[in-house]
Amino acid sequence: MKIEKLFLRLAIPFLLISIFVMPVTKVPDEATHAFMSWNILFDSPTSRDTEAMNELRAADFTYSEPEIHAVDSTEYSSLFTKIRDFSKDKLSIDFSLKSLMSTPQLIGLVVGKLLYPSYGMMVTIGRLFNTIVYIIGIYYLIKKIKYGKMTLFFVSLLPMMIQQAGSLSYDVVNYLAVVAFFVFYVNLLVDKVLTTRKFINLILLSLLLYLTKANNILLLALLFFVDFEFEGVLSKFNSILKWIQKRRLPILILGFGLVLLVSYLFLHNRGGVVHFVKVMINSLFINNRNDHLNGILTVGIFGYFGWFVTQLPLWLIFIDIFIFTLLLFNDGNLKISKTEGLASLFVLPVQVAIIVAGMYFAWTPTAIGPNAMISQGAQGRYFTPFLVYLFPACLMLKEQVSVSVKQKYLIRLLTGTVVINFIMYLFLIVDYYWV
């Protein structure tokens, strides 16, 4: 069976079950995402914040206390049965390109309101639309990528991604943007040619990366390390391209120097470089100082569920890492250069560092206070999409590391692991919220 068809067979039931088993408002910031989506089309007469959706947004905080376990059946059923008054919400379109991240949820919320204007119905239909976009998008990308199909399949069905894809989170569009560029990148490593059509696709992908999250745009730097050439209308620029490719090292050193200079100037009035280095060390290496490190940041890459209340057991995560490693070394026989492989290897750690650093300035002052010694606000699910970029790095290592598994056994391992992951995810959610 083709990998993309296997993905459909598993993704459809997994995500549909997750939509209904994960209680409404129990996914981090889900009500806030609903609120943000709704405000694209509606507002109240006195505020950009709609009154009806504000009540749902408050549920993010009401239901986020870890000590609250089982869902209160009476309170929860009211989310589905109580009709909400949206009469004060007036149509006021505030759509921008950035709104694309929230468009699937918005459509679902509007359809849900038309069916039955309760929070439960609206959120559930919003989840369904988000799920449809996710399944169709990943199916198409697995079909299009020339190598790395199993890698993309596995990461896309990690429990963390199942939770997010079955919610109102804009992680869906963000993940699709990151892996869409991954597909483009891997196929470019295969073809080594950038046609006019592919260049147009690259422009659209670049826009999508920028519109999702700013750190995603850094993925474009990978193209600097690929030995490709232009074809068609763009072929007249091949001489310039070759000149750049022959001088990668000095250009890289110059670019790195500029980054250091800009970073120094930026940090000069924000605690200084030494303080920032201590913050990053504390945040990424010392769990005693950052109690989010082992849990929300690390386990969260694979599965930290609900309002950070229950997580995959470490023994299962170790199995996931083992199976994932087998996939990385057996998902294609493409030969790539050390330059291309090393560049891919750095994607995950660089993105982790940038996200953690960004949260230090964007979120930590609010959560902890100014001049804190750790960064908080980052979550492991922010890093999950970048796992796929380990695949080209392992292609580079195949000549030095021989890890061979027959295709039919590998697919069985892949399928079995994904199913076990989902069963564990389901068990943990039911045990925490429904028992």
mmCIF file of N, CA and C in Angstrom, residues 140-225:
data_model
loop_
_atom_site.group_PDB
_atom_site.id
_atom_site.type_symbol
_atom_site.label_atom_id
_atom_site.label_comp_id
_atom_site.label_asym_id
_atom_site.label_seq_id
_atom_site.Cartn_x
_atom_site.Cartn_y
_atom_site.Cartn_z
ATOM 1 N N TYR A 140 -1.499 15.203 0.285
ATOM 2 C CA TYR A 140 -0.931 15.759 -0.946
ATOM 3 C C TYR A 140 0.594 15.851 -0.853
ATOM 4 N N LEU A 141 1.110 16.286 0.288
ATOM 5 C CA LEU A 141 2.555 16.466 0.443
ATOM 6 C C LEU A 141 3.292 15.126 0.459
ATOM 7 N N ILE A 142 2.717 14.122 1.122
ATOM 8 C CA ILE A 142 3.334 12.789 1.109
ATOM 9 C C ILE A 142 3.370 12.251 -0.321
ATOM 10 N N LYS A 143 2.319 12.513 -1.053
ATOM 11 C CA LYS A 143 2.245 12.050 -2.442
ATOM 12 C C LYS A 143 3.285 12.734 -3.315
ATOM 13 N N LYS A 144 3.553 14.014 -3.063
ATOM 14 C CA LYS A 144 4.450 14.796 -3.907
ATOM 15 C C LYS A 144 5.931 14.592 -3.590
ATOM 16 N N ILE A 145 6.277 14.306 -2.337
ATOM 17 C CA ILE A 145 7.687 14.202 -1.972
ATOM 18 C C ILE A 145 8.291 12.938 -2.584
ATOM 19 N N LYS A 146 9.522 13.039 -3.080
ATOM 20 C CA LYS A 146 10.153 11.922 -3.789
ATOM 21 C C LYS A 146 10.872 10.968 -2.843
ATOM 22 N N TYR A 147 11.401 11.473 -1.767
ATOM 23 C CA TYR A 147 11.993 10.655 -0.711
ATOM 24 C C TYR A 147 11.534 11.238 0.624
ATOM 25 N N GLY A 148 11.504 10.386 1.653
ATOM 26 C CA GLY A 148 11.116 10.874 2.973
ATOM 27 C C GLY A 148 9.632 10.735 3.270
ATOM 28 N N LYS A 149 8.932 9.900 2.509
ATOM 29 C CA LYS A 149 7.491 9.728 2.705
ATOM 30 C C LYS A 149 7.163 9.188 4.094
ATOM 31 N N MET A 150 7.915 8.174 4.535
ATOM 32 C CA MET A 150 7.636 7.576 5.843
ATOM 33 C C MET A 150 7.982 8.533 6.982
ATOM 34 N N THR A 151 9.028 9.324 6.776
ATOM 35 C CA THR A 151 9.402 10.331 7.775
ATOM 36 C C THR A 151 8.270 11.327 7.970
ATOM 37 N N LEU A 152 7.742 11.829 6.875
ATOM 38 C CA LEU A 152 6.646 12.794 6.927
ATOM 39 C C LEU A 152 5.390 12.158 7.517
ATOM 40 N N PHE A 153 5.128 10.919 7.153
ATOM 41 C CA PHE A 153 3.992 10.157 7.686
ATOM 42 C C PHE A 153 4.087 10.051 9.205
ATOM 43 N N PHE A 154 5.252 9.660 9.700
ATOM 44 C CA PHE A 154 5.439 9.408 11.134
ATOM 45 C C PHE A 154 5.272 10.685 11.952
ATOM 46 N N VAL A 155 5.947 11.746 11.540
ATOM 47 C CA VAL A 155 5.880 13.004 12.296
ATOM 48 C C VAL A 155 4.461 13.566 12.263
ATOM 49 N N SER A 156 3.787 13.425 11.135
ATOM 50 C CA SER A 156 2.431 13.972 10.995
ATOM 51 C C SER A 156 1.415 13.241 11.858
ATOM 52 N N LEU A 157 1.738 12.015 12.282
ATOM 53 C CA LEU A 157 0.820 11.248 13.124
ATOM 54 C C LEU A 157 1.355 11.049 14.539
ATOM 55 N N LEU A 158 2.345 11.836 14.932
ATOM 56 C CA LEU A 158 2.746 11.837 16.337
ATOM 57 C C LEU A 158 1.566 12.314 17.179
ATOM 58 N N PRO A 159 1.410 11.791 18.386
ATOM 59 C CA PRO A 159 0.272 12.190 19.228
ATOM 60 C C PRO A 159 0.128 13.696 19.408
ATOM 61 N N MET A 160 1.271 14.402 19.485
ATOM 62 C CA MET A 160 1.202 15.850 19.660
ATOM 63 C C MET A 160 0.531 16.511 18.467
ATOM 64 N N MET A 161 0.845 16.019 17.266
ATOM 65 C CA MET A 161 0.246 16.590 16.064
ATOM 66 C C MET A 161 -1.223 16.187 15.937
ATOM 67 N N ILE A 162 -1.567 14.995 16.401
ATOM 68 C CA ILE A 162 -2.971 14.573 16.366
ATOM 69 C C ILE A 162 -3.818 15.483 17.248
ATOM 70 N N GLN A 163 -3.308 15.777 18.452
ATOM 71 C CA GLN A 163 -4.051 16.681 19.338
ATOM 72 C C GLN A 163 -4.250 18.042 18.681
ATOM 73 N N GLN A 164 -3.178 18.600 18.122
ATOM 74 C CA GLN A 164 -3.259 19.945 17.554
ATOM 75 C C GLN A 164 -4.100 19.974 16.279
ATOM 76 N N ALA A 165 -3.957 18.954 15.444
ATOM 77 C CA ALA A 165 -4.719 18.919 14.189
ATOM 78 C C ALA A 165 -6.207 18.745 14.446
ATOM 79 N N GLY A 166 -6.556 18.112 15.567
ATOM 80 C CA GLY A 166 -7.953 17.923 15.929
ATOM 81 C C GLY A 166 -8.469 19.014 16.839
ATOM 82 N N SER A 167 -7.845 20.182 16.796
ATOM 83 C CA SER A 167 -8.255 21.311 17.634
ATOM 84 C C SER A 167 -8.464 22.542 16.754
ATOM 85 N N LEU A 168 -8.629 23.696 17.383
ATOM 86 C CA LEU A 168 -8.759 24.948 16.635
ATOM 87 C C LEU A 168 -7.429 25.655 16.448
ATOM 88 N N SER A 169 -6.348 24.986 16.770
ATOM 89 C CA SER A 169 -5.030 25.614 16.752
ATOM 90 C C SER A 169 -4.596 25.987 15.340
ATOM 91 N N TYR A 170 -3.910 27.134 15.226
ATOM 92 C CA TYR A 170 -3.330 27.492 13.931
ATOM 93 C C TYR A 170 -2.030 26.733 13.680
ATOM 94 N N ASP A 171 -1.693 25.795 14.569
ATOM 95 C CA ASP A 171 -0.557 24.903 14.327
ATOM 96 C C ASP A 171 -0.734 24.115 13.033
ATOM 97 N N VAL A 172 -1.974 23.882 12.629
ATOM 98 C CA VAL A 172 -2.241 23.120 11.408
ATOM 99 C C VAL A 172 -1.643 23.814 10.190
ATOM 100 N N VAL A 173 -1.979 25.072 9.985
ATOM 101 C CA VAL A 173 -1.455 25.809 8.830
ATOM 102 C C VAL A 173 0.049 26.017 8.975
ATOM 103 N N ASN A 174 0.508 26.251 10.198
ATOM 104 C CA ASN A 174 1.947 26.421 10.427
ATOM 105 C C ASN A 174 2.708 25.148 10.060
ATOM 106 N N TYR A 175 2.199 23.996 10.506
ATOM 107 C CA TYR A 175 2.853 22.718 10.201
ATOM 108 C C TYR A 175 2.858 22.460 8.696
ATOM 109 N N LEU A 176 1.737 22.728 8.044
ATOM 110 C CA LEU A 176 1.665 22.524 6.597
ATOM 111 C C LEU A 176 2.670 23.401 5.864
ATOM 112 N N ALA A 177 2.874 24.620 6.350
ATOM 113 C CA ALA A 177 3.847 25.519 5.720
ATOM 114 C C ALA A 177 5.263 24.975 5.860
ATOM 115 N N VAL A 178 5.613 24.522 7.066
ATOM 116 C CA VAL A 178 6.966 24.020 7.330
ATOM 117 C C VAL A 178 7.254 22.759 6.522
ATOM 118 N N VAL A 179 6.310 21.827 6.482
ATOM 119 C CA VAL A 179 6.565 20.573 5.761
ATOM 120 C C VAL A 179 6.393 20.750 4.255
ATOM 121 N N ALA A 180 5.615 21.737 3.825
ATOM 122 C CA ALA A 180 5.523 22.019 2.385
ATOM 123 C C ALA A 180 6.875 22.479 1.859
ATOM 124 N N PHE A 181 7.556 23.316 2.643
ATOM 125 C CA PHE A 181 8.898 23.724 2.228
ATOM 126 C C PHE A 181 9.857 22.537 2.289
ATOM 127 N N PHE A 182 9.674 21.655 3.264
ATOM 128 C CA PHE A 182 10.498 20.445 3.359
ATOM 129 C C PHE A 182 10.364 19.607 2.088
ATOM 130 N N VAL A 183 9.147 19.450 1.598
ATOM 131 C CA VAL A 183 8.910 18.697 0.364
ATOM 132 C C VAL A 183 9.616 19.376 -0.810
ATOM 133 N N PHE A 184 9.487 20.687 -0.898
ATOM 134 C CA PHE A 184 10.166 21.446 -1.957
ATOM 135 C C PHE A 184 11.675 21.258 -1.861
ATOM 136 N N TYR A 185 12.201 21.328 -0.654
ATOM 137 C CA TYR A 185 13.645 21.223 -0.408
ATOM 138 C C TYR A 185 14.175 19.837 -0.784
ATOM 139 N N VAL A 186 13.497 18.793 -0.348
ATOM 140 C CA VAL A 186 13.940 17.427 -0.659
ATOM 141 C C VAL A 186 13.875 17.175 -2.160
ATOM 142 N N ASN A 187 12.807 17.600 -2.793
ATOM 143 C CA ASN A 187 12.690 17.406 -4.243
ATOM 144 C C ASN A 187 13.751 18.187 -5.009
ATOM 145 N N LEU A 188 14.156 19.335 -4.479
ATOM 146 C CA LEU A 188 15.245 20.101 -5.098
ATOM 147 C C LEU A 188 16.575 19.369 -4.930
ATOM 148 N N LEU A 189 16.767 18.705 -3.791
ATOM 149 C CA LEU A 189 17.970 17.895 -3.586
ATOM 150 C C LEU A 189 18.039 16.752 -4.595
ATOM 151 N N VAL A 190 16.877 16.277 -5.010
ATOM 152 C CA VAL A 190 16.813 15.186 -5.986
ATOM 153 C C VAL A 190 17.050 15.715 -7.398
ATOM 154 N N ASP A 191 16.320 16.748 -7.784
ATOM 155 C CA ASP A 191 16.346 17.240 -9.169
ATOM 156 C C ASP A 191 17.542 18.133 -9.481
ATOM 157 N N LYS A 192 17.993 18.896 -8.477
ATOM 158 C CA LYS A 192 19.114 19.837 -8.642
ATOM 159 C C LYS A 192 18.828 20.920 -9.679
ATOM 160 N N VAL A 193 17.556 21.117 -9.993
ATOM 161 C CA VAL A 193 17.173 22.105 -11.003
ATOM 162 C C VAL A 193 15.997 22.930 -10.481
ATOM 163 N N LEU A 194 16.097 24.252 -10.659
ATOM 164 C CA LEU A 194 15.011 25.147 -10.267
ATOM 165 C C LEU A 194 14.419 25.772 -11.526
ATOM 166 N N THR A 195 13.281 25.247 -11.944
ATOM 167 C CA THR A 195 12.610 25.759 -13.136
ATOM 168 C C THR A 195 11.818 27.025 -12.791
ATOM 169 N N THR A 196 11.294 27.673 -13.814
ATOM 170 C CA THR A 196 10.484 28.881 -13.596
ATOM 171 C C THR A 196 9.253 28.559 -12.753
ATOM 172 N N ARG A 197 8.634 27.425 -13.033
ATOM 173 C CA ARG A 197 7.447 27.018 -12.276
ATOM 174 C C ARG A 197 7.795 26.773 -10.812
ATOM 175 N N LYS A 198 8.911 26.089 -10.580
ATOM 176 C CA LYS A 198 9.329 25.833 -9.200
ATOM 177 C C LYS A 198 9.693 27.132 -8.488
ATOM 178 N N PHE A 199 10.232 28.080 -9.235
ATOM 179 C CA PHE A 199 10.593 29.365 -8.635
ATOM 180 C C PHE A 199 9.339 30.117 -8.178
ATOM 181 N N ILE A 200 8.289 30.035 -8.976
ATOM 182 C CA ILE A 200 7.017 30.655 -8.578
ATOM 183 C C ILE A 200 6.480 29.970 -7.321
ATOM 184 N N ASN A 201 6.584 28.632 -7.295
ATOM 185 C CA ASN A 201 6.177 27.888 -6.096
ATOM 186 C C ASN A 201 6.989 28.317 -4.885
ATOM 187 N N LEU A 202 8.275 28.563 -5.098
ATOM 188 C CA LEU A 202 9.153 28.999 -4.010
ATOM 189 C C LEU A 202 8.719 30.361 -3.468
ATOM 190 N N ILE A 203 8.342 31.256 -4.351
ATOM 191 C CA ILE A 203 7.871 32.580 -3.915
ATOM 192 C C ILE A 203 6.617 32.442 -3.053
ATOM 193 N N LEU A 204 5.689 31.592 -3.498
ATOM 194 C CA LEU A 204 4.459 31.373 -2.736
ATOM 195 C C LEU A 204 4.753 30.706 -1.395
ATOM 196 N N LEU A 205 5.680 29.751 -1.401
ATOM 197 C CA LEU A 205 6.075 29.092 -0.155
ATOM 198 C C LEU A 205 6.728 30.077 0.805
ATOM 199 N N SER A 206 7.557 30.949 0.273
ATOM 200 C CA SER A 206 8.221 31.959 1.108
ATOM 201 C C SER A 206 7.194 32.857 1.784
ATOM 202 N N LEU A 207 6.178 33.237 1.023
ATOM 203 C CA LEU A 207 5.108 34.064 1.581
ATOM 204 C C LEU A 207 4.361 33.310 2.674
ATOM 205 N N LEU A 208 4.094 32.031 2.427
ATOM 206 C CA LEU A 208 3.392 31.205 3.417
ATOM 207 C C LEU A 208 4.211 31.049 4.692
ATOM 208 N N LEU A 209 5.510 30.834 4.549
ATOM 209 C CA LEU A 209 6.383 30.714 5.721
ATOM 210 C C LEU A 209 6.364 31.995 6.546
ATOM 211 N N TYR A 210 6.414 33.120 5.863
ATOM 212 C CA TYR A 210 6.414 34.411 6.562
ATOM 213 C C TYR A 210 5.084 34.668 7.261
ATOM 214 N N LEU A 211 3.988 34.303 6.598
ATOM 215 C CA LEU A 211 2.663 34.585 7.145
ATOM 216 C C LEU A 211 2.317 33.698 8.329
ATOM 217 N N THR A 212 2.949 32.542 8.438
ATOM 218 C CA THR A 212 2.663 31.658 9.569
ATOM 219 C C THR A 212 3.432 32.122 10.803
ATOM 220 N N LYS A 213 4.745 31.893 10.815
ATOM 221 C CA LYS A 213 5.570 32.369 11.928
ATOM 222 C C LYS A 213 6.886 32.903 11.372
ATOM 223 N N ALA A 214 7.352 33.992 11.939
ATOM 224 C CA ALA A 214 8.522 34.684 11.390
ATOM 225 C C ALA A 214 9.754 33.792 11.353
ATOM 226 N N ASN A 215 9.917 32.911 12.357
ATOM 227 C CA ASN A 215 11.103 32.055 12.393
ATOM 228 C C ASN A 215 11.127 31.065 11.235
ATOM 229 N N ASN A 216 9.976 30.768 10.656
ATOM 230 C CA ASN A 216 9.916 29.816 9.541
ATOM 231 C C ASN A 216 10.669 30.314 8.313
ATOM 232 N N ILE A 217 10.731 31.623 8.149
ATOM 233 C CA ILE A 217 11.369 32.190 6.958
ATOM 234 C C ILE A 217 12.848 31.829 6.900
ATOM 235 N N LEU A 218 13.438 31.496 8.049
ATOM 236 C CA LEU A 218 14.855 31.123 8.090
ATOM 237 C C LEU A 218 15.123 29.811 7.355
ATOM 238 N N LEU A 219 14.088 29.024 7.114
ATOM 239 C CA LEU A 219 14.261 27.776 6.370
ATOM 240 C C LEU A 219 14.778 28.034 4.959
ATOM 241 N N LEU A 220 14.509 29.207 4.437
ATOM 242 C CA LEU A 220 14.973 29.542 3.084
ATOM 243 C C LEU A 220 16.491 29.523 2.986
ATOM 244 N N ALA A 221 17.169 29.685 4.128
ATOM 245 C CA ALA A 221 18.635 29.665 4.131
ATOM 246 C C ALA A 221 19.179 28.323 3.653
ATOM 247 N N LEU A 222 18.378 27.261 3.746
ATOM 248 C CA LEU A 222 18.821 25.943 3.282
ATOM 249 C C LEU A 222 19.166 25.953 1.796
ATOM 250 N N LEU A 223 18.490 26.787 1.029
ATOM 251 C CA LEU A 223 18.733 26.834 -0.416
ATOM 252 C C LEU A 223 20.150 27.285 -0.735
ATOM 253 N N PHE A 224 20.738 28.048 0.168
ATOM 254 C CA PHE A 224 22.110 28.529 -0.013
ATOM 255 C C PHE A 224 23.099 27.369 -0.090
ATOM 256 N N PHE A 225 22.765 26.242 0.527
ATOM 257 C CA PHE A 225 23.691 25.112 0.617
ATOM 258 C C PHE A 225 23.427 24.024 -0.429
#
